[in-house]
Amino acid sequence: MAKSYDVIIIGAGPAGMTAALYASRANLSVLLLDRGIYGGQMNNTAAIENYPGFKSVLGPDLAKDMYDSATQFGAEYAYGSVESVTDNGDVKVVKTDSETFEAKAIIIGTGSEYRKLGVPGEDTYGGRGVSYCAVCDGAFFKNKHVVVIGGGDSAIEEGTYLTQLVDKVTVIHRRDQLRAQQILQDRAFANPKMEFVWNSNVTEIVGDDKKVTGVKVNNNKTGEDSEIAVDGVFIYVGINPITEPFGNLGITDENGWILTDDHMATKVPGIFAVGDVRKKDLRQVATAVGEGGTAGQGVYNYITALNDKVKN
Ligand code: NAP
């Protein structure tokens, strides 16, 4: 028989872990599932300096502290790559790659993943010079020249981090203005190791039989093509939601982001969503944590009403 819980939380990022803390502290039985290590995107972040209480904290350290909080009231944590969630009304069925569980309520906190650029050479040189994680791979490029593609918070924050390791970071952006927060822009423009190539698209990543050697670039204002010699390419051109297992529930918008109300409830009773996977404007650890708390309280209210219904 499938093991049963009050709540199954899918995804152990800051949102999911906070939901686990709130729900288990409210005496609900909680299973927190993740297909990797807890922490989510925090594990790919060197310094988090906009989470209150910490002037600056290493992402993996904050992840560990949050995990300790999340599990202190009995929430169970388990590995599981969720393949489907079925809504049978008062009971939801969660199938992972190896097990089946049941729960009265589900909280989805699966987050997002970095989008691919979609140019020739990107897949060929994956792990051989092309990366989506500066914290994971930056050290391979000590004293070398890398490019960062994109102009958002991720590109500029991770690019700035890379300057601590490499000789030079060239940011290639398709417009002449960055999208990143002003404080990140100010820091990047003041950094002598950072250079900017504006109004330009990378059209191909080139290399030899071992690794990346350069990028082909097209200036979209002048039409001019050029090639920049580089050792590494870090791609930060946006994010996609991780919602494939939930397509059958009809809770996403046309781009796959999950739609919720202010209580983090989706239109399916008993299914909630939190963190980066939601359709929203601001994706931060601080907002994820707030949503986790809201959903933890939301499932408590939902399950209390469900239990009352069963009794009467
Ligand atoms: P993002 O904000 O969507 O930025 C993506 C960047 O890539 C944009 O500059 C965009 O250009 C560019 N881009 C998109 N498609 C492209 C393509 N095909 N070719 C070339 N460039 C392309 O994504 P993100 O920076 O990964 O951030 C994701 C979310 O996490 C955001 O909500 C962000 O605020 C948040 N975040 C916050 C922090 C922080 O607070 N410290 C750190 C990291 C991320 P355009 O500007 O022209 O559209």
Tab-separated table of C-alpha atoms and ligand atoms in Angstrom:
chain	number	residue	atom	x	y	z
A	1	MET	CA	0.000	0.000	0.000
A	2	ALA	CA	1.178	3.507	-0.779
A	3	LYS	CA	2.627	5.374	2.208
A	4	SER	CA	0.311	8.186	3.186
A	5	TYR	CA	0.974	11.713	4.512
A	6	ASP	CA	-1.064	14.795	5.257
A	7	VAL	CA	1.128	16.841	2.923
A	8	ILE	CA	3.692	16.018	0.279
A	9	ILE	CA	5.952	18.901	-0.682
A	10	ILE	CA	7.685	18.510	-4.029
A	11	GLY	CA	10.939	20.452	-4.207
A	12	ALA	CA	13.241	21.321	-1.307
A	13	GLY	CA	14.281	24.847	-2.213
A	14	PRO	CA	13.725	27.703	0.237
A	15	ALA	CA	9.981	27.782	-0.535
A	16	GLY	CA	9.443	24.041	-0.097
A	17	MET	CA	11.601	23.850	3.017
A	18	THR	CA	9.715	26.726	4.664
A	19	ALA	CA	6.395	25.082	3.802
A	20	ALA	CA	7.702	21.872	5.447
A	21	LEU	CA	8.651	23.809	8.585
A	22	TYR	CA	5.238	25.473	8.882
A	23	ALA	CA	3.188	22.367	8.073
A	24	SER	CA	5.118	20.020	10.379
A	25	ARG	CA	5.138	22.580	13.195
A	26	ALA	CA	1.331	22.634	12.829
A	27	ASN	CA	1.433	18.881	13.543
A	28	LEU	CA	0.780	17.668	10.010
A	29	SER	CA	2.684	14.661	8.711
A	30	VAL	CA	4.962	15.927	5.955
A	31	LEU	CA	7.069	14.335	3.247
A	32	LEU	CA	9.520	16.644	1.493
A	33	LEU	CA	10.693	15.199	-1.833
A	34	ASP	CA	13.509	16.392	-4.049
A	35	ARG	CA	15.253	14.896	-7.073
A	36	GLY	CA	18.613	16.256	-5.873
A	37	ILE	CA	20.089	17.752	-2.758
A	38	TYR	CA	17.964	20.215	-0.753
A	39	GLY	CA	18.617	23.905	-1.343
A	40	GLY	CA	17.564	24.412	-4.955
A	41	GLN	CA	19.138	27.427	-6.674
A	42	MET	CA	20.769	28.473	-3.385
A	43	ASN	CA	23.343	25.764	-4.058
A	44	ASN	CA	24.394	27.589	-7.235
A	45	THR	CA	24.714	30.944	-5.520
A	46	ALA	CA	27.968	32.068	-3.973
A	47	ALA	CA	26.860	35.006	-1.850
A	48	ILE	CA	23.284	35.837	-0.918
A	49	GLU	CA	23.181	39.379	0.428
A	50	ASN	CA	19.495	40.229	0.208
A	51	TYR	CA	18.134	37.724	2.707
A	52	PRO	CA	17.431	39.520	6.003
A	53	GLY	CA	19.473	38.483	9.001
A	54	PHE	CA	22.615	37.857	6.983
A	55	LYS	CA	24.831	40.589	5.561
A	56	SER	CA	26.122	37.966	3.190
A	57	VAL	CA	25.782	34.194	3.369
A	58	LEU	CA	27.023	31.365	1.168
A	59	GLY	CA	24.077	29.766	-0.645
A	60	PRO	CA	24.884	26.166	0.396
A	61	ASP	CA	25.314	27.268	4.039
A	62	LEU	CA	21.897	28.917	4.075
A	63	ALA	CA	20.452	25.789	2.436
A	64	LYS	CA	21.832	23.598	5.240
A	65	ASP	CA	20.463	25.918	7.953
A	66	MET	CA	17.051	25.949	6.271
A	67	TYR	CA	17.083	22.157	6.003
A	68	ASP	CA	17.806	21.860	9.738
A	69	SER	CA	14.857	24.186	10.466
A	70	ALA	CA	12.569	22.415	8.008
A	71	THR	CA	13.087	18.969	9.521
A	72	GLN	CA	13.172	19.864	13.244
A	73	PHE	CA	9.435	19.147	13.779
A	74	GLY	CA	9.369	15.747	12.106
A	75	ALA	CA	9.073	16.488	8.392
A	76	GLU	CA	10.604	13.567	6.480
A	77	TYR	CA	12.991	14.280	3.638
A	78	ALA	CA	13.456	11.781	0.816
A	79	TYR	CA	14.981	11.531	-2.628
A	80	GLY	CA	12.383	11.212	-5.351
A	81	SER	CA	12.055	12.408	-8.900
A	82	VAL	CA	8.321	13.030	-9.230
A	83	GLU	CA	6.828	11.788	-12.472
A	84	SER	CA	3.143	12.521	-11.890
A	85	VAL	CA	0.540	13.854	-9.489
A	86	THR	CA	-3.025	12.599	-9.786
A	87	ASP	CA	-5.905	14.430	-8.187
A	88	ASN	CA	-8.478	11.967	-6.844
A	89	GLY	CA	-10.353	14.628	-4.891
A	90	ASP	CA	-9.600	14.265	-1.190
A	91	VAL	CA	-6.592	12.029	-1.958
A	92	LYS	CA	-3.691	12.976	-4.208
A	93	VAL	CA	-1.351	10.327	-5.609
A	94	VAL	CA	2.309	11.155	-6.189
A	95	LYS	CA	4.397	8.793	-8.328
A	96	THR	CA	8.163	9.097	-8.292
A	97	ASP	CA	10.634	7.124	-10.397
A	98	SER	CA	10.621	4.404	-7.718
A	99	GLU	CA	7.656	4.840	-5.338
A	100	THR	CA	4.012	5.841	-4.986
A	101	PHE	CA	2.735	8.016	-2.146
A	102	GLU	CA	-0.633	9.444	-1.130
A	103	ALA	CA	-1.450	12.729	0.550
A	104	LYS	CA	-4.376	14.932	1.428
A	105	ALA	CA	-2.584	17.970	0.021
A	106	ILE	CA	0.366	18.763	-2.226
A	107	ILE	CA	2.662	21.757	-2.304
A	108	ILE	CA	4.656	22.171	-5.516
A	109	GLY	CA	7.953	24.029	-5.133
A	110	THR	CA	9.965	22.614	-8.022
A	111	GLY	CA	11.408	25.963	-9.092
A	112	SER	CA	12.941	26.706	-12.436
A	113	GLU	CA	15.946	25.817	-14.532
A	114	TYR	CA	18.228	27.893	-16.723
A	115	ARG	CA	17.086	28.262	-20.295
A	116	LYS	CA	19.337	27.160	-23.130
A	117	LEU	CA	20.543	29.695	-25.661
A	118	GLY	CA	19.845	27.322	-28.546
A	119	VAL	CA	22.891	27.972	-30.737
A	120	PRO	CA	25.243	25.517	-32.475
A	121	GLY	CA	28.034	24.357	-30.197
A	122	GLU	CA	26.047	24.785	-26.966
A	123	ASP	CA	25.378	21.064	-26.525
A	124	THR	CA	28.630	19.948	-28.169
A	125	TYR	CA	30.706	21.850	-25.613
A	126	GLY	CA	28.459	21.271	-22.563
A	127	GLY	CA	30.859	20.480	-19.702
A	128	ARG	CA	33.792	21.373	-21.995
A	129	GLY	CA	33.610	25.125	-21.626
A	130	VAL	CA	29.849	25.785	-21.686
A	131	SER	CA	28.270	26.167	-18.261
A	132	TYR	CA	25.112	27.423	-16.559
A	133	CYS	CA	26.637	27.540	-13.055
A	134	ALA	CA	29.491	29.888	-12.151
A	135	VAL	CA	29.745	28.579	-8.598
A	136	CYS	CA	30.060	24.985	-9.839
A	137	ASP	CA	32.414	25.543	-12.766
A	138	GLY	CA	34.116	28.916	-12.291
A	139	ALA	CA	37.227	27.385	-10.745
A	140	PHE	CA	37.989	25.553	-14.023
A	141	PHE	CA	38.675	28.928	-15.633
A	142	LYS	CA	41.213	30.394	-13.205
A	143	ASN	CA	43.214	33.176	-14.895
A	144	LYS	CA	41.305	32.678	-18.159
A	145	HIS	CA	38.878	34.707	-20.250
A	146	VAL	CA	35.177	33.828	-20.154
A	147	VAL	CA	32.021	35.328	-21.616
A	148	VAL	CA	28.701	35.651	-19.852
A	149	ILE	CA	25.636	35.793	-22.082
A	150	GLY	CA	22.584	37.732	-20.814
A	151	GLY	CA	21.816	40.981	-19.041
A	152	GLY	CA	19.604	39.968	-16.087
A	153	ASP	CA	20.354	39.539	-12.389
A	154	SER	CA	21.830	36.067	-12.928
A	155	ALA	CA	24.233	37.144	-15.689
A	156	ILE	CA	25.513	40.186	-13.836
A	157	GLU	CA	25.687	38.619	-10.374
A	158	GLU	CA	27.383	35.453	-11.600
A	159	GLY	CA	29.642	37.432	-13.940
A	160	THR	CA	30.793	39.563	-11.029
A	161	TYR	CA	31.429	36.432	-8.986
A	162	LEU	CA	33.531	34.999	-11.825
A	163	THR	CA	35.844	38.030	-11.768
A	164	GLN	CA	37.207	36.701	-8.461
A	165	LEU	CA	38.511	33.656	-10.324
A	166	VAL	CA	39.194	34.531	-13.930
A	167	ASP	CA	41.271	37.132	-15.723
A	168	LYS	CA	38.491	38.755	-17.688
A	169	VAL	CA	34.695	38.477	-18.007
A	170	THR	CA	33.067	39.764	-21.173
A	171	VAL	CA	29.312	40.197	-20.869
A	172	ILE	CA	27.540	39.867	-24.211
A	173	HIS	CA	24.054	41.352	-24.154
A	174	ARG	CA	21.505	41.640	-26.946
A	175	ARG	CA	20.485	45.197	-26.014
A	176	ASP	CA	22.384	48.309	-24.878
A	177	GLN	CA	20.891	48.273	-21.379
A	178	LEU	CA	21.024	45.680	-18.660
A	179	ARG	CA	17.909	44.285	-17.021
A	180	ALA	CA	19.739	43.525	-13.734
A	181	GLN	CA	19.067	45.421	-10.480
A	182	GLN	CA	20.874	48.791	-10.314
A	183	ILE	CA	23.155	47.755	-7.427
A	184	LEU	CA	24.424	44.791	-9.466
A	185	GLN	CA	24.924	47.005	-12.529
A	186	ASP	CA	26.860	49.634	-10.542
A	187	ARG	CA	29.167	46.973	-9.161
A	188	ALA	CA	29.722	45.394	-12.563
A	189	PHE	CA	30.471	48.709	-14.318
A	190	ALA	CA	32.999	49.562	-11.597
A	191	ASN	CA	34.743	46.192	-11.918
A	192	PRO	CA	37.968	46.519	-13.952
A	193	LYS	CA	37.821	42.839	-14.949
A	194	MET	CA	34.397	43.198	-16.610
A	195	GLU	CA	33.829	44.284	-20.192
A	196	PHE	CA	30.596	44.639	-22.130
A	197	VAL	CA	29.683	43.882	-25.711
A	198	TRP	CA	26.319	45.537	-26.438
A	199	ASN	CA	23.584	44.930	-29.012
A	200	SER	CA	25.055	41.569	-29.836
A	201	ASN	CA	23.869	37.994	-30.187
A	202	VAL	CA	26.041	34.945	-29.869
A	203	THR	CA	25.319	32.891	-32.976
A	204	GLU	CA	27.656	29.948	-32.368
A	205	ILE	CA	29.997	28.518	-29.759
A	206	VAL	CA	33.145	27.192	-31.409
A	207	GLY	CA	35.969	24.990	-30.240
A	208	ASP	CA	38.500	22.328	-31.068
A	209	ASP	CA	38.097	18.593	-30.454
A	210	LYS	CA	38.559	19.141	-26.699
A	211	LYS	CA	37.044	22.427	-25.581
A	212	VAL	CA	35.591	25.842	-26.327
A	213	THR	CA	37.895	28.297	-28.056
A	214	GLY	CA	35.541	31.153	-28.899
A	215	VAL	CA	32.105	32.568	-29.684
A	216	LYS	CA	30.771	33.979	-32.939
A	217	VAL	CA	28.933	37.225	-32.402
A	218	ASN	CA	26.589	39.271	-34.545
A	219	ASN	CA	26.025	42.954	-33.813
A	220	ASN	CA	22.291	43.399	-34.316
A	221	LYS	CA	22.621	47.173	-34.941
A	222	THR	CA	25.445	47.158	-37.502
A	223	GLY	CA	25.039	43.610	-38.817
A	224	GLU	CA	28.769	43.048	-38.301
A	225	ASP	CA	29.958	39.508	-37.489
A	226	SER	CA	33.003	38.852	-35.306
A	227	GLU	CA	34.609	36.109	-33.239
A	228	ILE	CA	35.816	36.493	-29.661
A	229	ALA	CA	38.446	34.057	-28.394
A	230	VAL	CA	37.380	32.665	-24.989
A	231	ASP	CA	37.958	29.681	-22.736
A	232	GLY	CA	34.508	29.498	-21.183
A	233	VAL	CA	30.905	30.455	-21.906
A	234	PHE	CA	28.410	31.023	-19.083
A	235	ILE	CA	24.809	31.225	-20.271
A	236	TYR	CA	22.192	33.163	-18.276
A	237	VAL	CA	19.380	33.971	-20.695
A	238	GLY	CA	16.424	33.383	-18.400
A	239	ILE	CA	14.621	30.534	-16.733
A	240	ASN	CA	11.903	27.972	-17.452
A	241	PRO	CA	9.529	26.490	-14.861
A	242	ILE	CA	9.909	22.833	-13.887
A	243	THR	CA	6.289	21.763	-14.254
A	244	GLU	CA	6.321	18.858	-16.687
A	245	PRO	CA	4.921	16.318	-14.170
A	246	PHE	CA	1.936	18.592	-13.434
A	247	GLY	CA	0.723	19.235	-16.991
A	248	ASN	CA	-2.370	17.056	-16.431
A	249	LEU	CA	-3.620	19.231	-13.548
A	250	GLY	CA	-4.423	22.290	-15.669
A	251	ILE	CA	-2.814	24.693	-13.172
A	252	THR	CA	-0.214	26.372	-15.414
A	253	ASP	CA	-0.310	29.306	-17.819
A	254	GLU	CA	0.677	29.027	-21.486
A	255	ASN	CA	4.384	29.151	-20.563
A	256	GLY	CA	4.205	26.519	-17.846
A	257	TRP	CA	4.267	28.789	-14.761
A	258	ILE	CA	1.812	27.750	-12.020
A	259	LEU	CA	-1.066	30.113	-11.272
A	260	THR	CA	-2.100	30.546	-7.625
A	261	ASP	CA	-4.167	32.883	-5.489
A	262	ASP	CA	-2.800	34.931	-2.564
A	263	HIS	CA	-2.925	31.814	-0.332
A	264	MET	CA	-0.676	29.937	-2.806
A	265	ALA	CA	-3.655	27.700	-3.707
A	266	THR	CA	-4.044	26.561	-7.306
A	267	LYS	CA	-7.481	26.074	-8.812
A	268	VAL	CA	-7.320	22.375	-7.801
A	269	PRO	CA	-8.444	22.079	-4.145
A	270	GLY	CA	-5.587	20.789	-1.994
A	271	ILE	CA	-2.826	21.601	-4.491
A	272	PHE	CA	-0.651	24.593	-3.686
A	273	ALA	CA	2.455	26.068	-5.328
A	274	VAL	CA	5.312	28.167	-3.946
A	275	GLY	CA	8.524	29.860	-5.032
A	276	ASP	CA	10.050	30.328	-8.469
A	277	VAL	CA	7.659	27.886	-10.164
A	278	ARG	CA	4.766	30.336	-9.660
A	279	LYS	CA	3.846	32.993	-12.167
A	280	LYS	CA	5.069	36.146	-10.404
A	281	ASP	CA	7.370	39.152	-10.684
A	282	LEU	CA	9.995	38.736	-8.003
A	283	ARG	CA	11.990	35.510	-7.624
A	284	GLN	CA	14.088	35.750	-4.473
A	285	VAL	CA	14.911	33.613	-1.452
A	286	ALA	CA	13.001	36.161	0.657
A	287	THR	CA	9.829	35.884	-1.447
A	288	ALA	CA	10.118	32.082	-1.643
A	289	VAL	CA	10.275	31.825	2.132
A	290	GLY	CA	7.174	34.028	2.580
A	291	GLU	CA	5.238	31.918	0.099
A	292	GLY	CA	6.344	28.717	1.859
A	293	GLY	CA	4.965	30.014	5.159
A	294	THR	CA	1.706	31.070	3.519
A	295	ALA	CA	1.253	27.667	1.869
A	296	GLY	CA	2.145	25.839	5.108
A	297	GLN	CA	-0.700	27.679	6.823
A	298	GLY	CA	-2.911	27.174	3.752
A	299	VAL	CA	-2.567	23.377	3.814
A	300	TYR	CA	-3.237	23.388	7.556
A	301	ASN	CA	-6.540	25.211	6.964
A	302	TYR	CA	-7.385	22.971	4.015
A	303	ILE	CA	-6.713	19.732	5.907
A	304	THR	CA	-8.558	20.918	9.029
A	305	ALA	CA	-11.633	21.596	6.872
A	306	LEU	CA	-11.198	18.238	5.111
A	307	ASN	CA	-10.976	16.352	8.416
A	308	ASP	CA	-14.098	18.176	9.709
A	309	LYS	CA	-15.945	17.193	6.520
A	310	VAL	CA	-15.004	13.516	6.993
A	311	LYS	CA	-16.122	13.580	10.666
A	312	ASN	CA	-19.537	15.135	9.918
B	1	NAP	P1	15.952	37.163	-16.662
B	1	NAP	O1	15.724	38.203	-15.624
B	1	NAP	O2	14.794	36.652	-17.439
B	1	NAP	O3	17.058	37.743	-17.673
B	1	NAP	C1	17.417	37.040	-18.810
B	1	NAP	C2	18.419	37.863	-19.626
B	1	NAP	O4	18.795	37.110	-20.771
B	1	NAP	C3	17.837	39.196	-20.131
B	1	NAP	O5	18.794	40.206	-20.058
B	1	NAP	C4	17.469	38.876	-21.582
B	1	NAP	O6	17.607	39.985	-22.438
B	1	NAP	C5	18.519	37.859	-21.955
B	1	NAP	N1	18.031	36.910	-22.973
B	1	NAP	C6	16.878	36.199	-22.977
B	1	NAP	N2	16.802	35.411	-24.061
B	1	NAP	C7	17.933	35.644	-24.771
B	1	NAP	C8	18.443	35.136	-25.985
B	1	NAP	N3	17.784	34.234	-26.707
B	1	NAP	N4	19.654	35.596	-26.411
B	1	NAP	C9	20.339	36.506	-25.682
B	1	NAP	N5	19.913	37.006	-24.522
B	1	NAP	C10	18.723	36.594	-24.071
B	1	NAP	O7	16.658	35.838	-16.047
B	1	NAP	P2	17.684	35.683	-14.817
B	1	NAP	O8	18.687	36.764	-14.824
B	1	NAP	O9	18.125	34.270	-14.844
B	1	NAP	O10	16.769	35.899	-13.534
B	1	NAP	C11	15.662	35.025	-13.308
B	1	NAP	C12	14.898	35.503	-12.066
B	1	NAP	O11	15.690	35.300	-10.874
B	1	NAP	C13	14.592	36.999	-12.118
B	1	NAP	O12	13.338	37.180	-11.525
B	1	NAP	C14	15.680	37.620	-11.267
B	1	NAP	O13	15.331	38.855	-10.719
B	1	NAP	C15	15.907	36.543	-10.207
B	1	NAP	N6	17.282	36.615	-9.681
B	1	NAP	C16	17.540	37.459	-8.647
B	1	NAP	C17	18.828	37.574	-8.140
B	1	NAP	C18	19.082	38.512	-6.990
B	1	NAP	O14	18.144	39.138	-6.518
B	1	NAP	N7	20.286	38.683	-6.525
B	1	NAP	C19	19.867	36.838	-8.704
B	1	NAP	C20	19.580	35.989	-9.777
B	1	NAP	C21	18.286	35.902	-10.279
B	1	NAP	P3	16.606	41.239	-22.382
B	1	NAP	O15	17.018	42.022	-21.185
B	1	NAP	O16	16.850	41.930	-23.674
B	1	NAP	O17	15.225	40.655	-22.276
